[in-house]
Each structure stands twice: as C-alpha cells, then as structure tokens.
GROMACS .gro file of C-alpha atoms in nm:
model
  221
    1GLY     CA    1 -21.853 -24.426  -4.261
    2ARG     CA    2 -21.958 -24.435  -3.954
    3THR     CA    3 -21.723 -24.737  -3.854
    4THR     CA    4 -21.443 -24.598  -4.001
    5ALA     CA    5 -21.546 -24.259  -3.843
    6LEU     CA    6 -21.521 -24.441  -3.488
    7PHE     CA    7 -21.172 -24.611  -3.628
    8TRP     CA    8 -21.001 -24.377  -3.715
    9SER     CA    9 -21.135 -24.080  -3.454
   10LEU     CA   10 -20.893 -24.372  -3.209
   11PHE     CA   11 -20.622 -24.425  -3.385
   12ASN     CA   12 -20.534 -24.058  -3.417
   13LEU     CA   13 -20.681 -23.989  -3.088
   14GLY     CA   14 -20.260 -24.103  -2.961
   15GLY     CA   15 -20.128 -23.850  -3.172
   16VAL     CA   16 -20.377 -23.554  -2.982
   17VAL     CA   17 -20.222 -23.718  -2.658
   18GLY     CA   18 -19.881 -23.677  -2.832
   19GLY     CA   19 -19.940 -23.350  -2.905
   20VAL     CA   20 -20.069 -23.224  -2.535
   21LEU     CA   21 -19.758 -23.389  -2.367
   22THR     CA   22 -19.598 -23.183  -2.559
   23LEU     CA   23 -19.647 -22.888  -2.559
   24ILE     CA   24 -19.703 -22.939  -2.196
   25LEU     CA   25 -19.366 -23.055  -2.152
   26ASN     CA   26 -19.190 -22.803  -2.369
   27TYR     CA   27 -19.406 -22.506  -2.246
   28ASN     CA   28 -19.145 -22.301  -2.064
   29SER     CA   29 -18.850 -22.446  -2.185
   30ASN     CA   30 -18.626 -22.199  -2.380
   31ASN     CA   31 -18.431 -22.467  -2.656
   32THR     CA   32 -18.699 -22.339  -2.947
   33THR     CA   33 -18.508 -22.585  -3.142
   34GLN     CA   34 -18.552 -22.902  -2.944
   35VAL     CA   35 -18.774 -23.014  -2.725
   36SER     CA   36 -18.691 -23.191  -2.389
   37PRO     CA   37 -18.514 -23.486  -2.294
   38TRP     CA   38 -18.841 -23.579  -2.074
   39THR     CA   39 -19.017 -23.555  -2.335
   40PHE     CA   40 -18.801 -23.823  -2.464
   41LEU     CA   41 -18.863 -24.063  -2.119
   42VAL     CA   42 -19.229 -24.021  -2.078
   43PHE     CA   43 -19.311 -24.087  -2.501
   44GLY     CA   44 -19.057 -24.442  -2.355
   45CYS     CA   45 -19.275 -24.500  -2.035
   46ILE     CA   46 -19.576 -24.429  -2.236
   47SER     CA   47 -19.473 -24.717  -2.444
   48LEU     CA   48 -19.323 -24.929  -2.224
   49CYS     CA   49 -19.685 -24.915  -1.998
   50GLY     CA   50 -19.899 -24.974  -2.343
   51SER     CA   51 -19.718 -25.296  -2.453
   52ALA     CA   52 -19.772 -25.448  -2.136
   53LEU     CA   53 -20.092 -25.382  -2.151
   54CYS     CA   54 -20.086 -25.584  -2.451
   55LEU     CA   55 -20.025 -25.909  -2.238
   56LEU     CA   56 -20.362 -25.858  -2.065
   57LEU     CA   57 -20.561 -25.948  -2.375
   58SER     CA   58 -20.798 -26.216  -2.402
   59PRO     CA   59 -20.677 -26.491  -2.630
   60ALA     CA   60 -20.895 -26.576  -2.977
   61HIS     CA   61 -21.008 -26.889  -2.907
   62HIS     CA   62 -21.179 -26.721  -2.557
   63ILE     CA   63 -21.389 -26.543  -2.792
   64ARG     CA   64 -21.680 -26.564  -2.796
   65SER     CA   65 -21.940 -26.459  -3.080
   66SER     CA   66 -22.274 -26.276  -2.946
   67LEU     CA   67 -22.463 -26.349  -3.195
   68PRO     CA   68 -22.763 -26.543  -3.142
   69ALA     CA   69 -22.763 -26.918  -3.148
   70ARG     CA   70 -22.404 -26.946  -3.231
   71GLY     CA   71 -22.045 -27.043  -3.003
   72GLU     CA   72 -21.786 -27.095  -3.211
   73PRO     CA   73 -21.480 -26.806  -3.140
   74ALA     CA   74 -21.546 -26.548  -3.324
   75LEU     CA   75 -21.220 -26.559  -3.554
   76GLU     CA   76 -21.058 -26.776  -3.734
   77THR     CA   77 -20.750 -26.918  -3.751
   78SER     CA   78 -20.494 -26.711  -3.863
   79PRO     CA   79 -20.372 -26.803  -4.155
   80THR     CA   80 -20.049 -26.891  -4.375
   81VAL     CA   81 -19.809 -26.633  -4.536
   82SER     CA   82 -19.841 -26.769  -4.870
   83SER     CA   83 -20.264 -26.793  -4.806
   84GLU     CA   84 -20.345 -26.419  -4.731
   85LEU     CA   85 -20.080 -26.387  -5.034
   86ALA     CA   86 -20.277 -26.556  -5.294
   87LEU     CA   87 -20.519 -26.380  -5.170
   88LEU     CA   88 -20.427 -26.053  -5.219
   89THR     CA   89 -20.305 -26.157  -5.593
   90SER     CA   90 -20.674 -26.352  -5.690
   91ALA     CA   91 -20.805 -25.977  -5.533
   92LEU     CA   92 -20.576 -25.728  -5.822
   93CYS     CA   93 -20.680 -25.997  -6.080
   94ASP     CA   94 -21.029 -26.006  -5.980
   95ARG     CA   95 -21.028 -25.645  -5.923
   96SER     CA   96 -20.814 -25.492  -6.214
   97GLY     CA   97 -21.016 -25.081  -6.144
   98ILE     CA   98 -20.873 -25.131  -5.784
   99PHE     CA   99 -20.492 -25.020  -5.954
  100LEU     CA  100 -20.662 -24.654  -6.061
  101LEU     CA  101 -20.619 -24.647  -5.679
  102LEU     CA  102 -20.266 -24.693  -5.728
  103PRO     CA  103 -20.146 -24.362  -5.609
  104LEU     CA  104 -20.355 -24.223  -5.466
  105PHE     CA  105 -20.180 -24.512  -5.147
  106LEU     CA  106 -19.889 -24.367  -5.245
  107TYR     CA  107 -20.001 -24.027  -5.146
  108SER     CA  108 -20.164 -24.136  -4.859
  109ASN     CA  109 -19.829 -24.159  -4.659
  110TRP     CA  110 -19.631 -23.994  -4.928
  111PHE     CA  111 -19.643 -23.607  -4.778
  112TYR     CA  112 -19.572 -23.690  -4.463
  113THR     CA  113 -19.195 -23.634  -4.433
  114TYR     CA  114 -19.236 -23.223  -4.525
  115GLU     CA  115 -19.548 -23.184  -4.357
  116PHE     CA  116 -19.358 -23.288  -4.067
  117GLY     CA  117 -18.987 -23.189  -4.179
  118PRO     CA  118 -18.989 -22.897  -4.319
  119PHE     CA  119 -19.322 -22.799  -4.290
  120ASN     CA  120 -19.380 -22.823  -3.857
  121SER     CA  121 -19.064 -22.893  -3.766
  122GLY     CA  122 -18.892 -22.638  -3.998
  123LEU     CA  123 -19.074 -22.390  -3.904
  124PHE     CA  124 -19.292 -22.395  -3.569
  125THR     CA  125 -19.049 -22.352  -3.190
  126ALA     CA  126 -19.069 -22.619  -3.012
  127ARG     CA  127 -19.391 -22.635  -2.824
  128THR     CA  128 -19.535 -22.523  -3.141
  129GLN     CA  129 -19.514 -22.826  -3.286
  130GLY     CA  130 -19.725 -23.029  -3.022
  131LEU     CA  131 -20.000 -22.693  -3.077
  132CYS     CA  132 -19.976 -22.772  -3.471
  133ASN     CA  133 -19.975 -23.170  -3.348
  134ILE     CA  134 -20.333 -23.179  -3.122
  135PHE     CA  135 -20.490 -22.985  -3.425
  136PHE     CA  136 -20.336 -23.168  -3.699
  137TRP     CA  137 -20.416 -23.511  -3.581
  138GLY     CA  138 -20.814 -23.419  -3.386
  139ALA     CA  139 -20.871 -23.247  -3.782
  140GLN     CA  140 -20.837 -23.591  -3.891
  141MET     CA  141 -21.044 -23.650  -3.626
  142LEU     CA  142 -21.298 -23.440  -3.745
  143GLY     CA  143 -21.243 -23.506  -4.053
  144SER     CA  144 -21.316 -23.860  -4.078
  145VAL     CA  145 -21.673 -23.766  -3.970
  146VAL     CA  146 -21.764 -23.615  -4.195
  147ILE     CA  147 -21.686 -23.763  -4.510
  148GLY     CA  148 -21.859 -24.039  -4.271
  149LEU     CA  149 -22.148 -23.937  -4.215
  150PHE     CA  150 -22.153 -23.850  -4.543
  151LEU     CA  151 -22.107 -24.128  -4.772
  152ASP     CA  152 -22.339 -24.293  -4.502
  153CYS     CA  153 -22.634 -24.030  -4.614
  154GLN     CA  154 -22.907 -24.247  -4.745
  155ALA     CA  155 -23.077 -23.972  -4.917
  156VAL     CA  156 -22.826 -23.908  -5.159
  157ARG     CA  157 -22.740 -24.204  -5.437
  158PRO     CA  158 -22.411 -24.407  -5.382
  159ARG     CA  159 -22.243 -24.301  -5.738
  160ARG     CA  160 -22.380 -23.905  -5.649
  161ARG     CA  161 -22.137 -23.878  -5.312
  162ALA     CA  162 -21.846 -24.037  -5.440
  163ILE     CA  163 -21.810 -23.850  -5.672
  164CYS     CA  164 -21.900 -23.558  -5.481
  165SER     CA  165 -21.647 -23.679  -5.213
  166CYS     CA  166 -21.366 -23.696  -5.522
  167VAL     CA  167 -21.430 -23.378  -5.625
  168CYS     CA  168 -21.482 -23.211  -5.265
  169ILE     CA  169 -21.104 -23.376  -5.136
  170ALA     CA  170 -20.935 -23.293  -5.496
  171GLY     CA  171 -21.026 -22.917  -5.477
  172LEU     CA  172 -20.924 -22.924  -5.079
  173GLY     CA  173 -20.678 -23.068  -5.194
  174ILE     CA  174 -20.486 -22.844  -5.479
  175GLY     CA  175 -20.667 -22.552  -5.243
  176THR     CA  176 -20.392 -22.599  -4.883
  177TRP     CA  177 -20.116 -22.703  -5.119
  178ILE     CA  178 -20.099 -22.390  -5.331
  179ALA     CA  179 -20.128 -22.196  -4.916
  180ALA     CA  180 -19.913 -22.465  -4.866
  181LEU     CA  181 -19.658 -22.273  -5.154
  182ARG     CA  182 -19.721 -21.962  -5.037
  183VAL     CA  183 -19.629 -22.059  -4.694
  184HIS     CA  184 -19.301 -22.180  -4.823
  185ASN     CA  185 -19.205 -21.945  -5.013
  186GLU     CA  186 -19.307 -21.657  -4.836
  187TYR     CA  187 -19.125 -21.786  -4.458
  188SER     CA  188 -18.873 -21.926  -4.699
  189LEU     CA  189 -18.860 -22.307  -4.497
  190ASP     CA  190 -18.596 -22.383  -4.711
  191SER     CA  191 -18.322 -22.159  -4.522
  192ILE     CA  192 -18.506 -22.014  -4.215
  193SER     CA  193 -18.291 -21.974  -3.917
  194SER     CA  194 -18.342 -22.077  -3.550
  195GLU     CA  195 -18.363 -21.661  -3.440
  196LYS     CA  196 -18.675 -21.716  -3.800
  197MET     CA  197 -18.896 -21.994  -3.589
  198VAL     CA  198 -19.210 -21.925  -3.544
  199ASP     CA  199 -19.372 -21.918  -3.274
  200PHE     CA  200 -19.835 -21.926  -3.181
  201SER     CA  201 -19.723 -21.595  -2.946
  202GLN     CA  202 -19.667 -21.413  -3.250
  203TYR     CA  203 -20.012 -21.484  -3.347
  204GLU     CA  204 -19.973 -21.254  -3.693
  205ARG     CA  205 -19.659 -21.502  -3.799
  206PHE     CA  206 -19.840 -21.859  -3.696
  207ILE     CA  207 -20.231 -21.802  -3.780
  208LEU     CA  208 -20.205 -21.899  -4.178
  209PRO     CA  209 -19.972 -22.193  -4.141
  210PHE     CA  210 -20.092 -22.323  -3.848
  211LEU     CA  211 -20.498 -22.305  -4.134
  212VAL     CA  212 -20.172 -22.414  -4.371
  213TYR     CA  213 -20.080 -22.768  -4.122
  214ILE     CA  214 -20.507 -22.816  -3.988
  215ALA     CA  215 -20.526 -22.868  -4.348
  216PHE     CA  216 -20.289 -23.104  -4.433
  217GLY     CA  217 -20.463 -23.281  -4.143
  218PHE     CA  218 -20.780 -23.295  -4.253
  219LEU     CA  219 -20.687 -23.384  -4.572
  220ASP     CA  220 -20.550 -23.684  -4.437
  221VAL     CA  221 -20.891 -23.856  -4.355
   0.00000   0.00000   0.00000
C-alpha cells in the first residue's frame, strides 16, 4: 500500500505542476475559453527538457543490486514480445478471477473523457481549469496515501480491509456521480455558453462543481 501510494503520488505530481503553470500563465488572461499561447510553449519546453534528461539515465547493465553478497545486475534482460504474451496468457488462465476486475480496469480511464471535457473544459474558465487540476491531481495523491495506509493496517484482517475498501469506494463513487448529475443539469453542461462559464471568483457558483471535481480525482485512485 505505501509503495503504491508513493508511486502514485510521484506519478501525479506532474499533473499538479501542470495545473499550477496553467493557473499562473492564464491568471490575467481575458480569454475565458482558451489558454494562452505561452501555455503551449512552456509545456513544450518542459517536455523537451524531460526527454533530454532520459539521456542521463544509467544503462541497465551498470545497475547492481544493493543486497549483500550479490554483484549481478539488478535488472534482467528485456523479454521478447512473444514471451510477454505467453506470460500474460498464462496469468489470465491460471487466475480466472482476474476477469472479474476487467470492468474496474475499463472504468479506471473511461470517465476521463467526461471529466476533462464537458465538466472541466466546458464549465470552467481557462485559469479556473488550472486551479481545479491542481486539486484534482492533488486529491489523487491524497487518496492513494489514505487507501495505501489502510491496506497496510495490520490491526485489520486482510479480508476485512478488502471489503471495507470496496464498500467505501463504491459508496463514494455513487455519491460523487449523483452530485455530478446535479451539476450537469443545474449548470446545463450540454449547452453552456462561454458567457456562463464559471470562474473561481464566483464563489457561490464555483464551490459545488469544484468539490465534485476534487471527488473525481480522489476516486481515480
């Protein structure tokens, strides 16, 4: 749990940074529907710098295990595509219960189209989208820590941990989507105009969809 939480927090840190940059670069923009050209330029430069940093990675055969009395490389030779497919098929056949998780795998990315499209981009102004993304990805980081610590809790039996996690996630998911349906209908997301887009300065109109969007992020863990 803690290992997954650490990975997920680092993985989503980029989303938080992206939200901060979007908010800063568009804070004084008069265009409520589109981000400034500087936003694309900055993100492009960051991507190029990130790609260049890959050249500084140490080759796999130079990496050694930190365990005592072991000097062999810590990474094995990359498997072939056919061997990977064979191992995947074997895992699916040996553990038939994994098919029960396929709907969960599908759901894990299915909702992004709605959350980032009609909900975030369609409802909020450009600078508000940046603010919402900060909290969306931050909520993912917080959610991974919460569920990770609970799954590692030795005071609760593993079976009970699994059941409680599923029940809590299902309950929070149902509640969040009910709230999202209310926002969708109340703010007329199917036909909202640029004049009616929500800015974070409009507190009364902003707070409900903002909290729902944070819940979306928390659920994405």
